[in-house]
JSON list of C-alpha atoms and ligand atoms in Angstrom, two decimals:
[
{"chain": "Q", "resi": 57, "resn": "MET", "atom": "CA", "xyz": [159.39, -145.44, -148.18]},
{"chain": "Q", "resi": 58, "resn": "ILE", "atom": "CA", "xyz": [161.35, -142.19, -148.67]},
{"chain": "Q", "resi": 59, "resn": "ALA", "atom": "CA", "xyz": [163.36, -143.76, -151.50]},
{"chain": "Q", "resi": 60, "resn": "ARG", "atom": "CA", "xyz": [160.25, -144.50, -153.51]},
{"chain": "Q", "resi": 61, "resn": "ILE", "atom": "CA", "xyz": [158.94, -140.98, -153.04]},
{"chain": "Q", "resi": 62, "resn": "SER", "atom": "CA", "xyz": [162.22, -139.52, -154.29]},
{"chain": "Q", "resi": 63, "resn": "GLU", "atom": "CA", "xyz": [162.17, -141.74, -157.35]},
{"chain": "Q", "resi": 64, "resn": "THR", "atom": "CA", "xyz": [158.67, -140.59, -158.16]},
{"chain": "Q", "resi": 65, "resn": "TYR", "atom": "CA", "xyz": [159.76, -136.96, -157.92]},
{"chain": "Q", "resi": 66, "resn": "GLU", "atom": "CA", "xyz": [163.06, -137.42, -159.74]},
{"chain": "Q", "resi": 67, "resn": "GLY", "atom": "CA", "xyz": [161.83, -137.36, -163.32]},
{"chain": "Q", "resi": 68, "resn": "ALA", "atom": "CA", "xyz": [159.51, -134.43, -162.60]},
{"chain": "Q", "resi": 69, "resn": "ILE", "atom": "CA", "xyz": [162.12, -131.98, -161.35]},
{"chain": "Q", "resi": 70, "resn": "ALA", "atom": "CA", "xyz": [163.81, -129.67, -163.87]},
{"chain": "Q", "resi": 71, "resn": "GLY", "atom": "CA", "xyz": [166.24, -127.94, -161.56]},
{"chain": "Q", "resi": 72, "resn": "GLU", "atom": "CA", "xyz": [167.01, -126.72, -158.07]},
{"chain": "Q", "resi": 73, "resn": "LEU", "atom": "CA", "xyz": [166.61, -123.00, -157.38]},
{"chain": "Q", "resi": 74, "resn": "PHE", "atom": "CA", "xyz": [167.59, -122.85, -153.72]},
{"chain": "Q", "resi": 75, "resn": "GLY", "atom": "CA", "xyz": [169.10, -125.71, -151.75]},
{"chain": "Q", "resi": 76, "resn": "ALA", "atom": "CA", "xyz": [168.21, -126.62, -148.19]},
{"chain": "Q", "resi": 77, "resn": "ARG", "atom": "CA", "xyz": [171.30, -124.79, -146.85]},
{"chain": "Q", "resi": 78, "resn": "GLU", "atom": "CA", "xyz": [170.44, -121.56, -148.69]},
{"chain": "Q", "resi": 79, "resn": "ILE", "atom": "CA", "xyz": [166.88, -121.74, -147.42]},
{"chain": "Q", "resi": 80, "resn": "ALA", "atom": "CA", "xyz": [168.10, -122.32, -143.86]},
{"chain": "Q", "resi": 81, "resn": "ARG", "atom": "CA", "xyz": [170.45, -119.32, -144.14]},
{"chain": "Q", "resi": 82, "resn": "ALA", "atom": "CA", "xyz": [167.65, -117.10, -145.43]},
{"chain": "Q", "resi": 83, "resn": "ILE", "atom": "CA", "xyz": [165.45, -118.15, -142.51]},
{"chain": "Q", "resi": 84, "resn": "GLU", "atom": "CA", "xyz": [168.26, -117.38, -140.05]},
{"chain": "Q", "resi": 85, "resn": "ARG", "atom": "CA", "xyz": [168.57, -113.91, -141.56]},
{"chain": "Q", "resi": 86, "resn": "LEU", "atom": "CA", "xyz": [164.82, -113.35, -141.29]},
{"chain": "Q", "resi": 87, "resn": "ALA", "atom": "CA", "xyz": [164.92, -114.56, -137.68]},
{"chain": "Q", "resi": 88, "resn": "GLY", "atom": "CA", "xyz": [167.65, -112.02, -136.95]},
{"chain": "Q", "resi": 89, "resn": "GLU", "atom": "CA", "xyz": [165.56, -109.17, -138.37]},
{"chain": "Q", "resi": 90, "resn": "ILE", "atom": "CA", "xyz": [162.50, -110.32, -136.43]},
{"chain": "Q", "resi": 91, "resn": "VAL", "atom": "CA", "xyz": [164.44, -110.65, -133.16]},
{"chain": "Q", "resi": 92, "resn": "ARG", "atom": "CA", "xyz": [165.75, -107.12, -133.58]},
{"chain": "Q", "resi": 93, "resn": "ASP", "atom": "CA", "xyz": [162.24, -105.72, -134.11]},
{"chain": "Q", "resi": 94, "resn": "TYR", "atom": "CA", "xyz": [160.38, -107.70, -131.43]},
{"chain": "Q", "resi": 95, "resn": "ARG", "atom": "CA", "xyz": [163.00, -107.63, -128.66]},
{"chain": "Q", "resi": 96, "resn": "ARG", "atom": "CA", "xyz": [161.32, -108.31, -125.29]},
{"chain": "Q", "resi": 97, "resn": "MET", "atom": "CA", "xyz": [157.87, -108.15, -126.86]},
{"chain": "Q", "resi": 98, "resn": "PRO", "atom": "CA", "xyz": [155.33, -110.97, -127.06]},
{"chain": "Q", "resi": 99, "resn": "LEU", "atom": "CA", "xyz": [154.92, -112.26, -130.60]},
{"chain": "Q", "resi": 100, "resn": "THR", "atom": "CA", "xyz": [152.43, -114.55, -132.31]},
{"chain": "Q", "resi": 101, "resn": "LEU", "atom": "CA", "xyz": [153.40, -116.24, -135.56]},
{"chain": "Q", "resi": 102, "resn": "VAL", "atom": "CA", "xyz": [150.42, -117.11, -137.74]},
{"chain": "Q", "resi": 103, "resn": "GLY", "atom": "CA", "xyz": [151.52, -119.62, -140.37]},
{"chain": "Q", "resi": 104, "resn": "VAL", "atom": "CA", "xyz": [149.44, -120.03, -143.50]},
{"chain": "Q", "resi": 105, "resn": "LEU", "atom": "CA", "xyz": [148.79, -123.70, -144.25]},
{"chain": "Q", "resi": 106, "resn": "LYS", "atom": "CA", "xyz": [149.65, -125.68, -145.99]},
{"chain": "Q", "resi": 107, "resn": "GLY", "atom": "CA", "xyz": [152.54, -124.01, -147.77]},
{"chain": "Q", "resi": 108, "resn": "ALA", "atom": "CA", "xyz": [154.05, -122.24, -144.75]},
{"chain": "Q", "resi": 109, "resn": "LEU", "atom": "CA", "xyz": [154.10, -125.38, -142.62]},
{"chain": "Q", "resi": 110, "resn": "PHE", "atom": "CA", "xyz": [157.87, -125.77, -142.73]},
{"chain": "Q", "resi": 111, "resn": "VAL", "atom": "CA", "xyz": [158.93, -122.13, -142.86]},
{"chain": "Q", "resi": 112, "resn": "THR", "atom": "CA", "xyz": [156.83, -121.33, -139.78]},
{"chain": "Q", "resi": 113, "resn": "ALA", "atom": "CA", "xyz": [158.36, -124.20, -137.81]},
{"chain": "Q", "resi": 114, "resn": "ASP", "atom": "CA", "xyz": [161.92, -123.44, -138.89]},
{"chain": "Q", "resi": 115, "resn": "LEU", "atom": "CA", "xyz": [161.52, -119.69, -138.36]},
{"chain": "Q", "resi": 116, "resn": "ALA", "atom": "CA", "xyz": [160.11, -120.18, -134.85]},
{"chain": "Q", "resi": 117, "resn": "ARG", "atom": "CA", "xyz": [163.12, -122.29, -133.87]},
{"chain": "Q", "resi": 118, "resn": "ALA", "atom": "CA", "xyz": [165.60, -119.93, -135.55]},
{"chain": "Q", "resi": 119, "resn": "ILE", "atom": "CA", "xyz": [164.09, -117.06, -133.51]},
{"chain": "Q", "resi": 120, "resn": "ALA", "atom": "CA", "xyz": [164.46, -119.13, -130.32]},
{"chain": "Q", "resi": 121, "resn": "ALA", "atom": "CA", "xyz": [168.14, -119.74, -131.09]},
{"chain": "Q", "resi": 122, "resn": "ILE", "atom": "CA", "xyz": [168.94, -116.00, -131.01]},
{"chain": "Q", "resi": 123, "resn": "PRO", "atom": "CA", "xyz": [169.29, -114.30, -127.60]},
{"chain": "Q", "resi": 124, "resn": "ASP", "atom": "CA", "xyz": [167.24, -111.25, -126.53]},
{"chain": "Q", "resi": 125, "resn": "GLY", "atom": "CA", "xyz": [164.36, -111.99, -128.84]},
{"chain": "Q", "resi": 126, "resn": "PRO", "atom": "CA", "xyz": [160.63, -111.83, -128.19]},
{"chain": "Q", "resi": 127, "resn": "SER", "atom": "CA", "xyz": [159.60, -112.16, -124.53]},
{"chain": "Q", "resi": 128, "resn": "GLU", "atom": "CA", "xyz": [157.26, -114.96, -125.56]},
{"chain": "Q", "resi": 129, "resn": "LEU", "atom": "CA", "xyz": [156.41, -116.58, -128.83]},
{"chain": "Q", "resi": 130, "resn": "SER", "atom": "CA", "xyz": [153.26, -118.43, -129.71]},
{"chain": "Q", "resi": 131, "resn": "ILE", "atom": "CA", "xyz": [152.48, -120.23, -132.95]},
{"chain": "Q", "resi": 132, "resn": "ASP", "atom": "CA", "xyz": [149.14, -120.49, -134.62]},
{"chain": "Q", "resi": 133, "resn": "TYR", "atom": "CA", "xyz": [148.12, -121.72, -138.04]},
{"chain": "Q", "resi": 134, "resn": "LEU", "atom": "CA", "xyz": [145.25, -120.99, -140.33]},
{"chain": "Q", "resi": 135, "resn": "CYS", "atom": "CA", "xyz": [144.47, -122.77, -143.55]},
{"chain": "Q", "resi": 136, "resn": "VAL", "atom": "CA", "xyz": [143.36, -121.12, -146.77]},
{"chain": "Q", "resi": 137, "resn": "SER", "atom": "CA", "xyz": [142.86, -122.23, -150.30]},
{"chain": "Q", "resi": 138, "resn": "SER", "atom": "CA", "xyz": [143.01, -119.81, -153.20]},
{"chain": "Q", "resi": 139, "resn": "TYR", "atom": "CA", "xyz": [140.83, -120.23, -156.20]},
{"chain": "Q", "resi": 140, "resn": "GLY", "atom": "CA", "xyz": [142.42, -119.78, -159.57]},
{"chain": "Q", "resi": 141, "resn": "ASN", "atom": "CA", "xyz": [144.10, -122.02, -162.08]},
{"chain": "Q", "resi": 142, "resn": "ALA", "atom": "CA", "xyz": [146.60, -124.64, -160.97]},
{"chain": "Q", "resi": 143, "resn": "SER", "atom": "CA", "xyz": [149.54, -122.27, -160.86]},
{"chain": "Q", "resi": 144, "resn": "ARG", "atom": "CA", "xyz": [148.13, -118.82, -160.04]},
{"chain": "Q", "resi": 145, "resn": "SER", "atom": "CA", "xyz": [145.76, -117.59, -157.36]},
{"chain": "Q", "resi": 146, "resn": "SER", "atom": "CA", "xyz": [142.75, -115.45, -158.22]},
{"chain": "Q", "resi": 147, "resn": "GLY", "atom": "CA", "xyz": [142.61, -113.81, -154.82]},
{"chain": "Q", "resi": 148, "resn": "GLU", "atom": "CA", "xyz": [139.31, -115.49, -154.11]},
{"chain": "Q", "resi": 149, "resn": "VAL", "atom": "CA", "xyz": [140.52, -117.01, -150.91]},
{"chain": "Q", "resi": 150, "resn": "ARG", "atom": "CA", "xyz": [138.55, -119.50, -148.87]},
{"chain": "Q", "resi": 151, "resn": "LEU", "atom": "CA", "xyz": [139.30, -119.81, -145.16]},
{"chain": "Q", "resi": 152, "resn": "LEU", "atom": "CA", "xyz": [139.36, -123.57, -144.55]},
{"chain": "Q", "resi": 153, "resn": "LYS", "atom": "CA", "xyz": [140.50, -123.42, -140.94]},
{"chain": "Q", "resi": 154, "resn": "ASP", "atom": "CA", "xyz": [140.83, -120.34, -138.78]},
{"chain": "Q", "resi": 155, "resn": "ALA", "atom": "CA", "xyz": [143.54, -119.68, -136.21]},
{"chain": "Q", "resi": 156, "resn": "THR", "atom": "CA", "xyz": [142.59, -121.01, -132.78]},
{"chain": "Q", "resi": 157, "resn": "GLU", "atom": "CA", "xyz": [143.72, -118.16, -130.49]},
{"chain": "Q", "resi": 158, "resn": "PRO", "atom": "CA", "xyz": [142.38, -114.60, -130.22]},
{"chain": "Q", "resi": 159, "resn": "ILE", "atom": "CA", "xyz": [144.87, -112.03, -131.52]},
{"chain": "Q", "resi": 160, "resn": "ALA", "atom": "CA", "xyz": [143.36, -108.81, -130.12]},
{"chain": "Q", "resi": 161, "resn": "ALA", "atom": "CA", "xyz": [146.16, -106.66, -128.62]},
{"chain": "Q", "resi": 162, "resn": "ARG", "atom": "CA", "xyz": [148.81, -109.17, -129.77]},
{"chain": "Q", "resi": 163, "resn": "ASN", "atom": "CA", "xyz": [151.75, -108.56, -132.07]},
{"chain": "Q", "resi": 164, "resn": "VAL", "atom": "CA", "xyz": [150.99, -110.75, -135.06]},
{"chain": "Q", "resi": 165, "resn": "LEU", "atom": "CA", "xyz": [153.36, -111.82, -137.79]},
{"chain": "Q", "resi": 166, "resn": "ILE", "atom": "CA", "xyz": [151.79, -113.63, -140.74]},
{"chain": "Q", "resi": 167, "resn": "VAL", "atom": "CA", "xyz": [154.18, -116.24, -142.14]},
{"chain": "Q", "resi": 168, "resn": "GLU", "atom": "CA", "xyz": [153.62, -117.15, -145.79]},
{"chain": "Q", "resi": 169, "resn": "ASP", "atom": "CA", "xyz": [155.51, -119.45, -148.11]},
{"chain": "Q", "resi": 170, "resn": "ILE", "atom": "CA", "xyz": [155.41, -117.28, -151.23]},
{"chain": "Q", "resi": 171, "resn": "ILE", "atom": "CA", "xyz": [153.88, -114.07, -152.57]},
{"chain": "Q", "resi": 172, "resn": "ASP", "atom": "CA", "xyz": [153.06, -113.70, -156.25]},
{"chain": "Q", "resi": 173, "resn": "ASN", "atom": "CA", "xyz": [150.15, -111.42, -157.20]},
{"chain": "Q", "resi": 174, "resn": "GLY", "atom": "CA", "xyz": [149.68, -110.47, -153.54]},
{"chain": "Q", "resi": 175, "resn": "LEU", "atom": "CA", "xyz": [145.96, -111.18, -153.32]},
{"chain": "Q", "resi": 176, "resn": "THR", "atom": "CA", "xyz": [146.26, -113.99, -150.77]},
{"chain": "Q", "resi": 177, "resn": "LEU", "atom": "CA", "xyz": [148.30, -111.91, -148.37]},
{"chain": "Q", "resi": 178, "resn": "GLU", "atom": "CA", "xyz": [146.03, -108.90, -148.88]},
{"chain": "Q", "resi": 179, "resn": "TYR", "atom": "CA", "xyz": [143.05, -111.06, -147.90]},
{"chain": "Q", "resi": 180, "resn": "LEU", "atom": "CA", "xyz": [144.87, -112.35, -144.81]},
{"chain": "Q", "resi": 181, "resn": "ARG", "atom": "CA", "xyz": [145.97, -108.90, -143.67]},
{"chain": "Q", "resi": 182, "resn": "ALA", "atom": "CA", "xyz": [142.40, -107.64, -143.97]},
{"chain": "Q", "resi": 183, "resn": "LEU", "atom": "CA", "xyz": [141.02, -110.69, -142.15]},
{"chain": "Q", "resi": 184, "resn": "LEU", "atom": "CA", "xyz": [143.45, -110.50, -139.22]},
{"chain": "Q", "resi": 185, "resn": "GLY", "atom": "CA", "xyz": [143.55, -106.70, -139.19]},
{"chain": "Q", "resi": 186, "resn": "GLU", "atom": "CA", "xyz": [139.84, -106.62, -138.32]},
{"chain": "Q", "resi": 187, "resn": "ARG", "atom": "CA", "xyz": [140.61, -108.44, -135.09]},
{"chain": "Q", "resi": 188, "resn": "ASN", "atom": "CA", "xyz": [142.50, -105.48, -133.62]},
{"chain": "Q", "resi": 189, "resn": "PRO", "atom": "CA", "xyz": [145.98, -106.90, -133.15]},
{"chain": "Q", "resi": 190, "resn": "ALA", "atom": "CA", "xyz": [148.48, -104.55, -131.45]},
{"chain": "Q", "resi": 191, "resn": "SER", "atom": "CA", "xyz": [150.56, -104.83, -134.62]},
{"chain": "Q", "resi": 192, "resn": "LEU", "atom": "CA", "xyz": [150.36, -106.78, -137.85]},
{"chain": "Q", "resi": 193, "resn": "ARG", "atom": "CA", "xyz": [153.25, -107.58, -140.16]},
{"chain": "Q", "resi": 194, "resn": "SER", "atom": "CA", "xyz": [154.03, -110.17, -142.81]},
{"chain": "Q", "resi": 195, "resn": "CYS", "atom": "CA", "xyz": [156.97, -112.41, -143.54]},
{"chain": "Q", "resi": 196, "resn": "VAL", "atom": "CA", "xyz": [157.32, -114.35, -146.79]},
{"chain": "Q", "resi": 197, "resn": "LEU", "atom": "CA", "xyz": [160.06, -116.83, -147.51]},
{"chain": "Q", "resi": 198, "resn": "PHE", "atom": "CA", "xyz": [159.87, -116.58, -151.30]},
{"chain": "Q", "resi": 199, "resn": "ASP", "atom": "CA", "xyz": [159.00, -113.45, -153.28]},
{"chain": "Q", "resi": 200, "resn": "LYS", "atom": "CA", "xyz": [157.91, -113.39, -156.92]},
{"chain": "Q", "resi": 201, "resn": "PRO", "atom": "CA", "xyz": [157.69, -109.59, -157.37]},
{"chain": "Q", "resi": 202, "resn": "PHE", "atom": "CA", "xyz": [156.85, -109.61, -161.10]},
{"chain": "Q", "resi": 203, "resn": "ARG", "atom": "CA", "xyz": [153.08, -109.90, -161.19]},
{"chain": "Q", "resi": 204, "resn": "ARG", "atom": "CA", "xyz": [151.76, -107.98, -158.21]},
{"chain": "Q", "resi": 205, "resn": "LEU", "atom": "CA", "xyz": [148.16, -106.93, -158.59]},
{"chain": "Q", "resi": 206, "resn": "VAL", "atom": "CA", "xyz": [148.07, -105.24, -155.18]},
{"chain": "Q", "resi": 207, "resn": "GLN", "atom": "CA", "xyz": [150.79, -103.50, -153.19]},
{"chain": "Q", "resi": 208, "resn": "VAL", "atom": "CA", "xyz": [150.61, -105.36, -149.92]},
{"chain": "Q", "resi": 209, "resn": "PRO", "atom": "CA", "xyz": [153.23, -104.59, -147.26]},
{"chain": "Q", "resi": 210, "resn": "VAL", "atom": "CA", "xyz": [155.74, -107.37, -146.61]},
{"chain": "Q", "resi": 211, "resn": "GLU", "atom": "CA", "xyz": [158.11, -106.39, -143.83]},
{"chain": "Q", "resi": 212, "resn": "TYR", "atom": "CA", "xyz": [160.32, -109.50, -143.98]},
{"chain": "Q", "resi": 213, "resn": "VAL", "atom": "CA", "xyz": [161.31, -111.02, -147.32]},
{"chain": "Q", "resi": 214, "resn": "GLY", "atom": "CA", "xyz": [163.46, -114.13, -147.72]},
{"chain": "Q", "resi": 215, "resn": "LEU", "atom": "CA", "xyz": [164.57, -115.02, -151.24]},
{"chain": "Q", "resi": 216, "resn": "GLN", "atom": "CA", "xyz": [163.54, -113.63, -154.62]},
{"chain": "Q", "resi": 217, "resn": "VAL", "atom": "CA", "xyz": [162.35, -116.28, -157.03]},
{"chain": "Q", "resi": 218, "resn": "PRO", "atom": "CA", "xyz": [162.10, -115.90, -160.84]},
{"chain": "Q", "resi": 219, "resn": "ASP", "atom": "CA", "xyz": [158.70, -115.65, -162.49]},
{"chain": "Q", "resi": 220, "resn": "GLU", "atom": "CA", "xyz": [158.20, -119.39, -162.64]},
{"chain": "Q", "resi": 221, "resn": "PHE", "atom": "CA", "xyz": [156.11, -121.97, -160.84]},
{"chain": "Q", "resi": 222, "resn": "VAL", "atom": "CA", "xyz": [158.16, -123.53, -158.05]},
{"chain": "Q", "resi": 223, "resn": "VAL", "atom": "CA", "xyz": [157.69, -126.42, -155.66]},
{"chain": "Q", "resi": 224, "resn": "GLY", "atom": "CA", "xyz": [159.29, -127.81, -152.53]},
{"chain": "Q", "resi": 225, "resn": "TYR", "atom": "CA", "xyz": [159.87, -126.66, -148.98]},
{"chain": "Q", "resi": 226, "resn": "GLY", "atom": "CA", "xyz": [156.11, -126.58, -148.43]},
{"chain": "Q", "resi": 227, "resn": "LEU", "atom": "CA", "xyz": [155.05, -125.46, -151.91]},
{"chain": "Q", "resi": 228, "resn": "ASP", "atom": "CA", "xyz": [153.01, -127.92, -153.91]},
{"chain": "Q", "resi": 229, "resn": "TYR", "atom": "CA", "xyz": [151.84, -128.74, -157.37]},
{"chain": "Q", "resi": 230, "resn": "GLN", "atom": "CA", "xyz": [148.52, -130.54, -156.99]},
{"chain": "Q", "resi": 231, "resn": "GLU", "atom": "CA", "xyz": [149.41, -131.36, -153.37]},
{"chain": "Q", "resi": 232, "resn": "LEU", "atom": "CA", "xyz": [152.69, -133.05, -154.27]},
{"chain": "Q", "resi": 233, "resn": "PHE", "atom": "CA", "xyz": [156.33, -132.00, -153.79]},
{"chain": "Q", "resi": 234, "resn": "ARG", "atom": "CA", "xyz": [155.76, -130.19, -150.47]},
{"chain": "Q", "resi": 235, "resn": "ASN", "atom": "CA", "xyz": [158.26, -132.45, -148.73]},
{"chain": "Q", "resi": 236, "resn": "LEU", "atom": "CA", "xyz": [161.16, -131.71, -151.07]},
{"chain": "Q", "resi": 237, "resn": "PRO", "atom": "CA", "xyz": [163.76, -130.10, -148.80]},
{"chain": "Q", "resi": 238, "resn": "TYR", "atom": "CA", "xyz": [164.77, -127.63, -151.53]},
{"chain": "Q", "resi": 239, "resn": "LEU", "atom": "CA", "xyz": [163.00, -125.28, -153.96]},
{"chain": "Q", "resi": 240, "resn": "ALA", "atom": "CA", "xyz": [162.71, -126.60, -157.51]},
{"chain": "Q", "resi": 241, "resn": "GLN", "atom": "CA", "xyz": [161.21, -126.01, -160.93]},
{"chain": "Q", "resi": 242, "resn": "LEU", "atom": "CA", "xyz": [159.20, -128.76, -162.58]},
{"chain": "Q", "resi": 243, "resn": "GLN", "atom": "CA", "xyz": [159.55, -130.28, -166.04]},
{"chain": "Q", "resi": 244, "resn": "PRO", "atom": "CA", "xyz": [156.99, -128.78, -168.43]},
{"chain": "Q", "resi": 245, "resn": "GLU", "atom": "CA", "xyz": [155.49, -132.25, -169.04]},
{"chain": "Q", "resi": 246, "resn": "VAL", "atom": "CA", "xyz": [154.31, -132.33, -165.43]},
{"chain": "Q", "resi": 247, "resn": "PHE", "atom": "CA", "xyz": [151.87, -129.48, -166.15]},
{"chain": "Q", "resi": 248, "resn": "THR", "atom": "CA", "xyz": [150.60, -130.90, -169.44]},
{"chain": "Q", "resi": 249, "resn": "ASN", "atom": "CA", "xyz": [150.11, -134.43, -168.12]},
{"chain": "Q", "resi": 250, "resn": "GLY", "atom": "CA", "xyz": [148.63, -133.14, -164.84]},
{"chain": "U", "resi": 564, "resn": "IMP", "atom": "P1", "xyz": [149.31, -114.81, -154.57]},
{"chain": "U", "resi": 564, "resn": "IMP", "atom": "O1", "xyz": [147.90, -114.72, -154.07]},
{"chain": "U", "resi": 564, "resn": "IMP", "atom": "O2", "xyz": [149.41, -114.79, -156.08]},
{"chain": "U", "resi": 564, "resn": "IMP", "atom": "O3", "xyz": [150.26, -113.81, -153.94]},
{"chain": "U", "resi": 564, "resn": "IMP", "atom": "O4", "xyz": [149.85, -116.26, -154.26]},
{"chain": "U", "resi": 564, "resn": "IMP", "atom": "C1", "xyz": [150.01, -116.73, -152.99]},
{"chain": "U", "resi": 564, "resn": "IMP", "atom": "C2", "xyz": [149.70, -118.20, -152.90]},
{"chain": "U", "resi": 564, "resn": "IMP", "atom": "O5", "xyz": [149.71, -118.85, -154.19]},
{"chain": "U", "resi": 564, "resn": "IMP", "atom": "C3", "xyz": [150.75, -118.88, -152.07]},
{"chain": "U", "resi": 564, "resn": "IMP", "atom": "O6", "xyz": [150.34, -118.98, -150.74]},
{"chain": "U", "resi": 564, "resn": "IMP", "atom": "C4", "xyz": [150.91, -120.22, -152.71]},
{"chain": "U", "resi": 564, "resn": "IMP", "atom": "O7", "xyz": [150.06, -121.15, -152.08]},
{"chain": "U", "resi": 564, "resn": "IMP", "atom": "C5", "xyz": [150.46, -120.05, -154.15]},
{"chain": "U", "resi": 564, "resn": "IMP", "atom": "N1", "xyz": [151.61, -119.92, -155.07]},
{"chain": "U", "resi": 564, "resn": "IMP", "atom": "C6", "xyz": [152.05, -118.81, -155.70]},
{"chain": "U", "resi": 564, "resn": "IMP", "atom": "N2", "xyz": [153.12, -119.08, -156.47]},
{"chain": "U", "resi": 564, "resn": "IMP", "atom": "C7", "xyz": [153.37, -120.39, -156.32]},
{"chain": "U", "resi": 564, "resn": "IMP", "atom": "C8", "xyz": [154.38, -121.28, -156.86]},
{"chain": "U", "resi": 564, "resn": "IMP", "atom": "O8", "xyz": [155.27, -120.90, -157.65]},
{"chain": "U", "resi": 564, "resn": "IMP", "atom": "N3", "xyz": [154.32, -122.57, -156.46]},
{"chain": "U", "resi": 564, "resn": "IMP", "atom": "C9", "xyz": [153.37, -123.04, -155.59]},
{"chain": "U", "resi": 564, "resn": "IMP", "atom": "N4", "xyz": [152.42, -122.25, -155.06]},
{"chain": "U", "resi": 564, "resn": "IMP", "atom": "C10", "xyz": [152.42, -120.94, -155.43]},
{"chain": "U", "resi": 565, "resn": "MG", "atom": "MG1", "xyz": [149.51, -123.48, -152.30]}
]
């Protein structure tokens, strides 16, 4: 039923910001930086659901494809939802599902889909930081640097996105559009009819 899904999305999409190839290249570059920094060290990726579902999976495999990387790599996921209006988080984050493995003494890399005001990532760094990981860093695929409310460290940054609401490659509008393989803007009518 893929064809029907695409037709439903078609009229809603205003334009493509980054295609699947550009996204894949950005992830390969991030993987290269991560491999350099975690050479022969154990590493745990903690993906933030639901948005970072695809970037976490693709990043983990891109890291595996590069020689001399981490000595071992484990993947965990946690699930949060941010309160706020439909298109901006308020930083009031609710932990819907925690990671399953202990991270004490582990090298942890948080993998997020996008950072905007920074409050979600700040919450996550505080949450995981309390658990005494050996190291804690963050990786975001998409960066909207225009409306930061907090200066939260992001050691690995993929692609800069304009100050607009975007969907696709894991990012949703009202739970839809996550499975678009590219990053897109929506038609303004989508927000008003929502
Ligand atoms: P922040 O707390 O403002 O940094 O936003 C982080 C979270 O808000 C992300 O994990 C996304 O779930 C969501 N978000 C921010 N910008 C967008 C967007 O343009 N499209 C979809 N979700 C977004
Ligand atoms: Mg989201």
